[in-house]
C-alpha positions as MATLAB code, in Angstrom:
seq = 'XXXXXXXXXXXXXXXXXXXXXXXXXXXXXXXXXXXXXXXXXXXXXXXXXXXXXXXXXXXXXXXXXXXXXXXXXXXXXXXXXXXXXXXXXXXXXXXXXXXXXXXXXXXXXXXXXXXXXXXXXXXXXXXXXXXXXXXXXXXXXXXXXXXXXXXXXXXXXXXXXXXXXXXXXXXXXXXXXXX';
ca = [
       7.014   37.082   96.628;
       8.025   35.912   93.287;
       5.218   34.562   91.423;
       5.841   31.748   89.090;
       6.105   32.821   85.518;
       2.964   32.338   83.537;
       3.019   29.317   81.417;
       3.066   30.099   77.783;
       0.685   28.290   75.555;
       2.451   25.979   73.178;
       2.485   27.176   69.600;
       0.413   25.011   67.290;
       0.628   24.795   63.583;
      -2.588   25.044   61.650;
      -2.582   21.803   59.629;
      -5.463   22.827   57.392;
      -3.425   25.725   56.018;
      -0.510   23.398   55.309;
      -2.810   20.994   53.473;
      -4.125   23.880   51.362;
      -0.593   24.943   50.485;
       0.418   21.366   49.593;
      -2.656   21.034   47.387;
      -1.877   24.334   45.624;
       1.718   23.212   45.022;
       0.458   19.932   43.563;
      -1.941   21.753   41.241;
       0.825   24.178   40.214;
       3.146   21.250   39.459;
       0.510   19.455   37.368;
      -0.341   22.593   35.400;
       3.233   23.630   34.649;
       4.751   20.210   33.922;
       4.937   19.223   30.279;
       3.978   15.702   29.392;
       5.637   14.048   26.437;
       3.073   13.161   23.836;
       3.632   10.017   21.847;
       4.591   10.664   18.276;
       3.227    8.787   15.331;
       2.378    9.016   11.676;
       0.068   11.881   10.837;
      -2.675   10.522    8.647;
      -5.796   12.232    7.410;
      -8.647    9.806    7.802;
     -11.350    9.636    5.152;
     -14.845   10.848    5.993;
     -17.318    8.315    7.321;
     -19.051    6.604    4.435;
     -22.619    5.417    4.667;
     -23.456    2.285    2.756;
     -21.285   -0.369    1.189;
     -17.798    0.595   -0.005;
     -17.448    1.139   -3.746;
     -16.106   -1.718   -5.855;
     -12.481   -1.166   -6.823;
     -10.997   -3.053   -9.784;
      -8.214   -5.374   -8.627;
      -5.790   -3.749  -11.070;
      -6.070   -0.454   -9.131;
      -4.842   -2.024   -5.870;
      -1.116   -2.147   -5.127;
      -1.068   -4.634   -2.248;
       1.940   -4.654    0.058;
       2.091   -7.396    2.678;
       4.732   -7.614    5.403;
       5.052  -11.017    7.064;
       6.344  -12.007   10.520;
       9.919  -12.226    9.164;
       9.680   -8.626    7.821;
       9.662   -9.847    4.213;
       7.673   -7.933    1.606;
       5.169   -9.396   -0.793;
       4.041   -6.863   -3.402;
       1.101   -7.923   -5.551;
       1.922  -11.529   -4.697;
       5.651  -11.383   -5.493;
       8.633  -11.040   -3.124;
      10.237   -7.588   -3.316;
      13.146   -5.937   -1.521;
      12.518   -2.635    0.267;
      14.926   -0.892   -2.127;
      12.654   -1.748   -5.073;
       9.393   -0.701   -3.415;
       9.474    3.013   -4.272;
      10.144    2.437   -7.984;
       7.471   -0.269   -8.206;
       4.919    1.968   -6.479;
       5.687    4.875   -8.836;
       5.396    2.626  -11.879;
       2.082    1.242  -10.603;
       0.587    4.675   -9.894;
       1.634    6.330  -13.166;
       1.357    3.268  -15.442;
       3.330    5.021  -18.216;
       3.090    2.052  -20.616;
      -0.682    1.618  -20.080;
      -0.155   -1.905  -18.759;
      -3.477   -3.688  -18.151;
      -2.182   -5.044  -14.832;
      -1.396   -1.620  -13.360;
      -3.610    1.251  -12.204;
      -6.015    2.675  -14.771;
      -5.058    6.237  -13.805;
      -3.072    7.882  -10.970;
      -6.259    9.199   -9.367;
      -7.642    5.642   -9.139;
      -4.542    3.957   -7.672;
      -4.839    2.600   -4.136;
      -1.924    1.329   -2.096;
      -2.931   -1.300    0.450;
      -0.621   -2.212    3.332;
      -1.254   -5.288    5.438;
       1.128   -6.579    8.036;
       1.491   -9.549   10.324;
       1.025   -8.964   14.040;
       4.713   -9.907   14.513;
       6.017   -7.418   11.940;
       8.525   -5.067   13.533;
       7.530   -1.449   13.878;
      10.806   -0.442   12.195;
       9.966   -2.457    9.065;
       6.429   -1.067    8.943;
       7.769    2.509    9.179;
      10.382    1.778    6.481;
       7.690    0.493    4.109;
       5.391    3.421    4.868;
       8.259    5.895    4.321;
       9.106    4.344    0.940;
       5.495    4.556   -0.218;
       5.157    8.149    1.000;
       8.474    9.003   -0.706;
       7.105    7.562   -3.964;
       4.184    9.989   -3.788;
       6.491   12.886   -2.869;
       8.626   12.158   -5.936;
       5.560   11.885   -8.178;
       4.253   15.224   -6.872;
       7.647   16.819   -7.468;
       7.816   15.459  -11.031;
       4.266   16.648  -11.767;
       4.997   20.111  -10.335;
       8.104   20.381  -12.518;
       6.203   19.182  -15.591;
       3.118   21.316  -15.084;
       4.470   24.484  -13.394;
       8.238   24.265  -13.976;
       8.960   24.743  -10.289;
       9.482   22.699   -7.140;
       6.427   21.250   -5.409;
       7.504   22.923   -2.147;
       7.512   26.359   -3.819;
       4.009   26.027   -5.276;
       1.102   28.000   -3.902;
      -1.437   26.116   -1.824;
      -3.926   25.950   -4.708;
      -1.333   24.605   -7.144;
      -0.217   21.985   -4.612;
      -3.808   20.867   -4.219;
      -4.139   20.628   -8.011;
      -1.080   18.365   -8.187;
      -2.314   16.254   -5.272;
      -5.756   15.988   -6.854;
      -4.185   14.619  -10.027;
      -2.081   12.148   -8.011;
      -3.919   11.658   -4.700;
      -2.214    9.917   -1.795;
      -4.386    6.893   -1.021;
      -2.836    4.407    1.388;
      -5.207    1.859    2.867;
      -4.134   -0.048    5.954;
      -5.609   -3.499    6.360;
      -6.331   -5.211    9.628;
      -3.301   -6.804   11.288;
      -3.366  -10.569   10.695;
      -1.168  -13.655   10.902;
       0.482  -13.908    7.474;
       2.099  -17.235    6.629;
       4.800  -16.116    4.143;
];
């Protein structure tokens, strides 16, 4: 009389579709997520040079060494960080035509060498002081030559100032400095 109700088939979930959806969500997440990029010092590297490097007179090199105790040695003499900017400016410009300082601003080279145990903070402080010395020299030259701020100069005039006083900072290999 009464027939037994027909058994219903159990519902199944298609796992391959779920895997596709999970994969798409993963791809979407990877594409839309921003990744913090490490920040550093922006430096324009020189072009690759074929052959031996040119000989540079010792008087044109302003050597700055930072030892493991974060102490500065500038051209072989101990210097405080507060004196570094003024000493760098004097070296680059050489207003008194001292035979121990750079021949001309466009021939001055600043060389930084640090110990492998130098703190990053000290290295950045030294680099900032040297960069600030160049910024001040560019500002002074812009005022002298064009009677206006370096920041307000046209691109060509800025390049002219920077050609007269080029920023040349050489970084030596990290070593173990004794003092």
